[in-house]
PDB file of C-alpha atoms in Angstrom:
ATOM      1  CA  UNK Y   1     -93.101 -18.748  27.674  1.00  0.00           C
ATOM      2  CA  UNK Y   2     -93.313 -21.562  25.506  1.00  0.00           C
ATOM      3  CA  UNK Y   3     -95.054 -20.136  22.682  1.00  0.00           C
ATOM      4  CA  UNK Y   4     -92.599 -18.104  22.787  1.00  0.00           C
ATOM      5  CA  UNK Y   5     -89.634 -20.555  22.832  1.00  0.00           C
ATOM      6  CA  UNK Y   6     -91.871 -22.435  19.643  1.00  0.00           C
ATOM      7  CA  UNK Y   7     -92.498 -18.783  17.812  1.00  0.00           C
ATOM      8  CA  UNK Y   8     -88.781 -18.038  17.379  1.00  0.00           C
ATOM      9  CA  UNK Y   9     -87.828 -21.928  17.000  1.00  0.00           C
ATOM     10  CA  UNK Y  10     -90.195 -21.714  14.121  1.00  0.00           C
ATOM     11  CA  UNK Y  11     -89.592 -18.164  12.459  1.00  0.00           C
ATOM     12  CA  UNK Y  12     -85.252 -19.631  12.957  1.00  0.00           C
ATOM     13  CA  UNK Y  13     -86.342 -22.730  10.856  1.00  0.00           C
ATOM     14  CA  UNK Y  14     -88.673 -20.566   8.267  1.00  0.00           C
ATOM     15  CA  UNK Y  15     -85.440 -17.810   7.819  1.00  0.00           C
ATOM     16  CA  UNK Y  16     -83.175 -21.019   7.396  1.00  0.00           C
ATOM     17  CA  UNK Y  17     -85.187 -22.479   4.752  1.00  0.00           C
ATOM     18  CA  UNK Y  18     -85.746 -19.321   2.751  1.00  0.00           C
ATOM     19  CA  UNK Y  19     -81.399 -18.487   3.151  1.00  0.00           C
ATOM     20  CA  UNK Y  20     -81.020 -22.117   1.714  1.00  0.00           C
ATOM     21  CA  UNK Y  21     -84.460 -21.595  -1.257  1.00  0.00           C
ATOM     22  CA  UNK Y  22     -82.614 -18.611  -2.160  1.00  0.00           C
ATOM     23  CA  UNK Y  23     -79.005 -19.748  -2.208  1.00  0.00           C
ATOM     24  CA  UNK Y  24     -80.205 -22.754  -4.361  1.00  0.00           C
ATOM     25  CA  UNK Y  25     -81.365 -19.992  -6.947  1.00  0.00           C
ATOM     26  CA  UNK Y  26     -78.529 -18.335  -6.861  1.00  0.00           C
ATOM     27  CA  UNK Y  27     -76.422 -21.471  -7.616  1.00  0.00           C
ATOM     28  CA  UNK Y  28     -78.861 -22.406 -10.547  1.00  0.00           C
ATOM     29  CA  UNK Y  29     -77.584 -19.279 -12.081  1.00  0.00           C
ATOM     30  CA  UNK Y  30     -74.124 -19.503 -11.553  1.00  0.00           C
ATOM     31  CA  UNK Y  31     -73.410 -23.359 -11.743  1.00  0.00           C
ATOM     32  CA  UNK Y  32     -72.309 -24.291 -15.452  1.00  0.00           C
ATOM     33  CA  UNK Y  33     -73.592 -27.191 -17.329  1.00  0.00           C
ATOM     34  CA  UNK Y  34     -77.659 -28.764 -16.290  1.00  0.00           C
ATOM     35  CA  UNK Y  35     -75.996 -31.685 -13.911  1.00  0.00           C
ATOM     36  CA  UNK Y  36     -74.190 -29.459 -11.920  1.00  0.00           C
ATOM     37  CA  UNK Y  37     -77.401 -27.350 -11.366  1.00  0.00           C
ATOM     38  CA  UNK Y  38     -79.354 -30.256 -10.572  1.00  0.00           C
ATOM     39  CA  UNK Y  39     -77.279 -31.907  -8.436  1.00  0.00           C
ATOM     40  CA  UNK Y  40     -77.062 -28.487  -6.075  1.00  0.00           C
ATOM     41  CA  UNK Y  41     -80.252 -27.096  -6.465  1.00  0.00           C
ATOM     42  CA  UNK Y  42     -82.069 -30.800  -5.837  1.00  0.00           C
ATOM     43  CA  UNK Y  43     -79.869 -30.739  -2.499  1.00  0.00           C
ATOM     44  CA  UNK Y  44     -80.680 -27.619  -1.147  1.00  0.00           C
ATOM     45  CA  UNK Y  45     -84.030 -27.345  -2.249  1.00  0.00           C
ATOM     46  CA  UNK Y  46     -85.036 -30.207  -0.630  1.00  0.00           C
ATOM     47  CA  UNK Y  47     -83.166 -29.175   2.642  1.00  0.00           C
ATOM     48  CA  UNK Y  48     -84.850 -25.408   2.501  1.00  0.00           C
ATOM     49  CA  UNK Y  49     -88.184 -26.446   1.416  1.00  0.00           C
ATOM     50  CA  UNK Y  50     -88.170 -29.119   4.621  1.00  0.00           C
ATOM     51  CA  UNK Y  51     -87.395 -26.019   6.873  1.00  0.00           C
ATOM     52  CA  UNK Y  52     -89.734 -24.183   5.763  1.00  0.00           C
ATOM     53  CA  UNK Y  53     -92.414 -26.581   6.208  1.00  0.00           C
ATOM     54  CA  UNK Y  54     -91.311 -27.359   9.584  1.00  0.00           C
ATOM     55  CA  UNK Y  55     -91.205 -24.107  10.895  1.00  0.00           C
ATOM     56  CA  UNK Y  56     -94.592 -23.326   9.071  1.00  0.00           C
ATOM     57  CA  UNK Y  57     -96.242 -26.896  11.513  1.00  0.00           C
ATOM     58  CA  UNK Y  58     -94.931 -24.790  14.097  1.00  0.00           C
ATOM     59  CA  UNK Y  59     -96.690 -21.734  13.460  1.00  0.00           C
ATOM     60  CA  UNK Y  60     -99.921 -23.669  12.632  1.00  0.00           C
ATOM     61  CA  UNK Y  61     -99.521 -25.375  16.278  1.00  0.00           C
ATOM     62  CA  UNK Y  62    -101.541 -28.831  16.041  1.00  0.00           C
ATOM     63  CA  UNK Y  63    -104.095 -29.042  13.701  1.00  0.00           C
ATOM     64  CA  UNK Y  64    -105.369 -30.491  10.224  1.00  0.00           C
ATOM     65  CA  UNK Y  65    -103.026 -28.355   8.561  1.00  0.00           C
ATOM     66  CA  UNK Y  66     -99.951 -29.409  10.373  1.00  0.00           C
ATOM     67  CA  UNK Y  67    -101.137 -33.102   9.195  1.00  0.00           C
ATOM     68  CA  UNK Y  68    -101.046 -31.641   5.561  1.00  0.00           C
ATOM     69  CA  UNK Y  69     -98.041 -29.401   5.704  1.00  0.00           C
ATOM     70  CA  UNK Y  70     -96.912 -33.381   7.292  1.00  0.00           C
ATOM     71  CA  UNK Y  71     -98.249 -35.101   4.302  1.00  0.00           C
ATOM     72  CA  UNK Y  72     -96.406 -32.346   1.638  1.00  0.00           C
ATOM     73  CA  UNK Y  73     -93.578 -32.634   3.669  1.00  0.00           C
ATOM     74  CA  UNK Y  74     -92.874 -36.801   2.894  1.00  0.00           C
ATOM     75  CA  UNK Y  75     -94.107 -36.557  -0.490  1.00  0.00           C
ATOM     76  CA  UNK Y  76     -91.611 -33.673  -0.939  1.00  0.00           C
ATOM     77  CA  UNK Y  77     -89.015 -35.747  -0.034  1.00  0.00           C
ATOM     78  CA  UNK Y  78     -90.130 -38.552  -1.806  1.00  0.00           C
ATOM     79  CA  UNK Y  79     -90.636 -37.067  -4.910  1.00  0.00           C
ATOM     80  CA  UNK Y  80     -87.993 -34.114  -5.537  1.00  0.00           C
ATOM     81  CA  UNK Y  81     -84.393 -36.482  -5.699  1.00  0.00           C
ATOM     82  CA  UNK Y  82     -86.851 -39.140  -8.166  1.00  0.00           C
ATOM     83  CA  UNK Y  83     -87.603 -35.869 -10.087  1.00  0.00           C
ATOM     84  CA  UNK Y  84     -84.128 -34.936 -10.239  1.00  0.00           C
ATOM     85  CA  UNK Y  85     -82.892 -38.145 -11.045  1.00  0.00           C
ATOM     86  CA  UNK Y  86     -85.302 -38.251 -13.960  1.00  0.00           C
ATOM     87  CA  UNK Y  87     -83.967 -35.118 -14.980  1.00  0.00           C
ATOM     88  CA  UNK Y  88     -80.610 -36.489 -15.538  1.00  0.00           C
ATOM     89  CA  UNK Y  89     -81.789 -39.224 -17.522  1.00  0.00           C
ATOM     90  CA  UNK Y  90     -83.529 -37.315 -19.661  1.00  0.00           C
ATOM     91  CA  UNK Y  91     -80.691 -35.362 -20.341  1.00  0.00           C
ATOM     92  CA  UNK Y  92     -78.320 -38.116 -20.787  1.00  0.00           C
ATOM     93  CA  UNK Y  93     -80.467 -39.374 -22.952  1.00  0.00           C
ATOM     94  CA  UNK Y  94     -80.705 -36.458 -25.783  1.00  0.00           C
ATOM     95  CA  UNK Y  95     -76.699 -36.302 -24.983  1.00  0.00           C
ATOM     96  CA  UNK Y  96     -76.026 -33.787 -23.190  1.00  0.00           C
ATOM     97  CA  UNK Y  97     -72.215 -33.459 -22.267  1.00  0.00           C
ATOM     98  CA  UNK Y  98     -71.299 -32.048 -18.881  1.00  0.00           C
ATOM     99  CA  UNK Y  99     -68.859 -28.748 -19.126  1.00  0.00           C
ATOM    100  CA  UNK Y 100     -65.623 -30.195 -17.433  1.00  0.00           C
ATOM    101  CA  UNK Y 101     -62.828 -27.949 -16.409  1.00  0.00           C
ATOM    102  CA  UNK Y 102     -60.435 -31.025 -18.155  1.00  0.00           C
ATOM    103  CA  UNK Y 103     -61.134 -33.601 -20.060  1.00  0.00           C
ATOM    104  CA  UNK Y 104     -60.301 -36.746 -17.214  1.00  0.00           C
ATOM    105  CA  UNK Y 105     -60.299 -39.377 -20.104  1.00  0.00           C
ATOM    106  CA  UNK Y 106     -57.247 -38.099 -21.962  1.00  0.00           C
ATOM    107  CA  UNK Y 107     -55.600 -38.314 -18.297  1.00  0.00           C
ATOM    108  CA  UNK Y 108     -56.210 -41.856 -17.462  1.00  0.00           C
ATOM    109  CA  UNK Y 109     -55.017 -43.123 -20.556  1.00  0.00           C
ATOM    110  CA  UNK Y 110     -51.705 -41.444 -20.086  1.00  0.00           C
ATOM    111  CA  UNK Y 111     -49.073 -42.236 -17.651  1.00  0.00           C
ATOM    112  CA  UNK Y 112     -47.841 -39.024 -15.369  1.00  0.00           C
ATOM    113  CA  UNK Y 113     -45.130 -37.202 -16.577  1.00  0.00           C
ATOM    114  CA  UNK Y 114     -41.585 -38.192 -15.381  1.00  0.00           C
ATOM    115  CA  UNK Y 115     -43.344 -41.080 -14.567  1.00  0.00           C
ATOM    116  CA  UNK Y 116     -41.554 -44.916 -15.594  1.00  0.00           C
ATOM    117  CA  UNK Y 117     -43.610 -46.204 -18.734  1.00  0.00           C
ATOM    118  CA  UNK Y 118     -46.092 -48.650 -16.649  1.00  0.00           C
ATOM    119  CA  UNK Y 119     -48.780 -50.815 -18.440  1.00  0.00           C
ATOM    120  CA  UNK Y 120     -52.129 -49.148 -17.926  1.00  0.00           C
ATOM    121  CA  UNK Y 121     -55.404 -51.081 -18.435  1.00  0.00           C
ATOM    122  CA  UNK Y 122     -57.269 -48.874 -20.924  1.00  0.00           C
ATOM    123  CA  UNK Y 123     -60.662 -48.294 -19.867  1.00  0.00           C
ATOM    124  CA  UNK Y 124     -63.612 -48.442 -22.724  1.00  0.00           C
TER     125      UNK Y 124
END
């Protein structure tokens, strides 16, 4: 009875994971500018990838490759967001502009519409 309770517990957690791995994929095609991308797909990778490996230490029951699928598991989370994050900075770096749906600049420096004439700080 238990194995059974732990066999569909862990074949929940590995459909979960592979839903999540293959809505991540699905965003990295249809998200519009490299941040955007990164900032989904790091999130839900990470989240899917985590099932997964959970529900495979479940199917492996105790043994040394649960401790491995353990180990992979905290250097997976370790490592993916400082990946990500280097990402970014790499692509700040060459200058890559994010697609924005308005520029939010031209916005600040201008009082509403309608609006009394105020004195705005301008920001650099």
């Amino acid at each position: 009875m238990t194995g059974m309770i732990i066999d569909g517990l862990s074949w929940i957690l590995i459909v979960c994971g592979s839903v999540l791995v293959v809505t991540g994929a699905i965003g990295l095609l249809r998200l519009p500018d490299v941040y955007a991308r990164m900032h989904g797909v790091s999130i839900i990778d990470t989240l899917g990838g985590g099932l997964l490996l959970i529900g495979f230490m479940l199917q492996a029951g105790f043994s040394l490759v649960t401790l491995k699928l353990l180990f992979l598991l905290a250097i997976m989370f370790l490592i993916w967001p400082a990946i990500s994050h280097a990402l970014a900075q790499a692509a700040m770096t060459e200058g890559v502009e994010p697609v924005l749906a308005e520029d939010r600049r031209k916005r600040l420096d201008q009082p509403e519409p309608g609006a009394p004439a105020a004195k705005t700080k301008k920001r650099p």
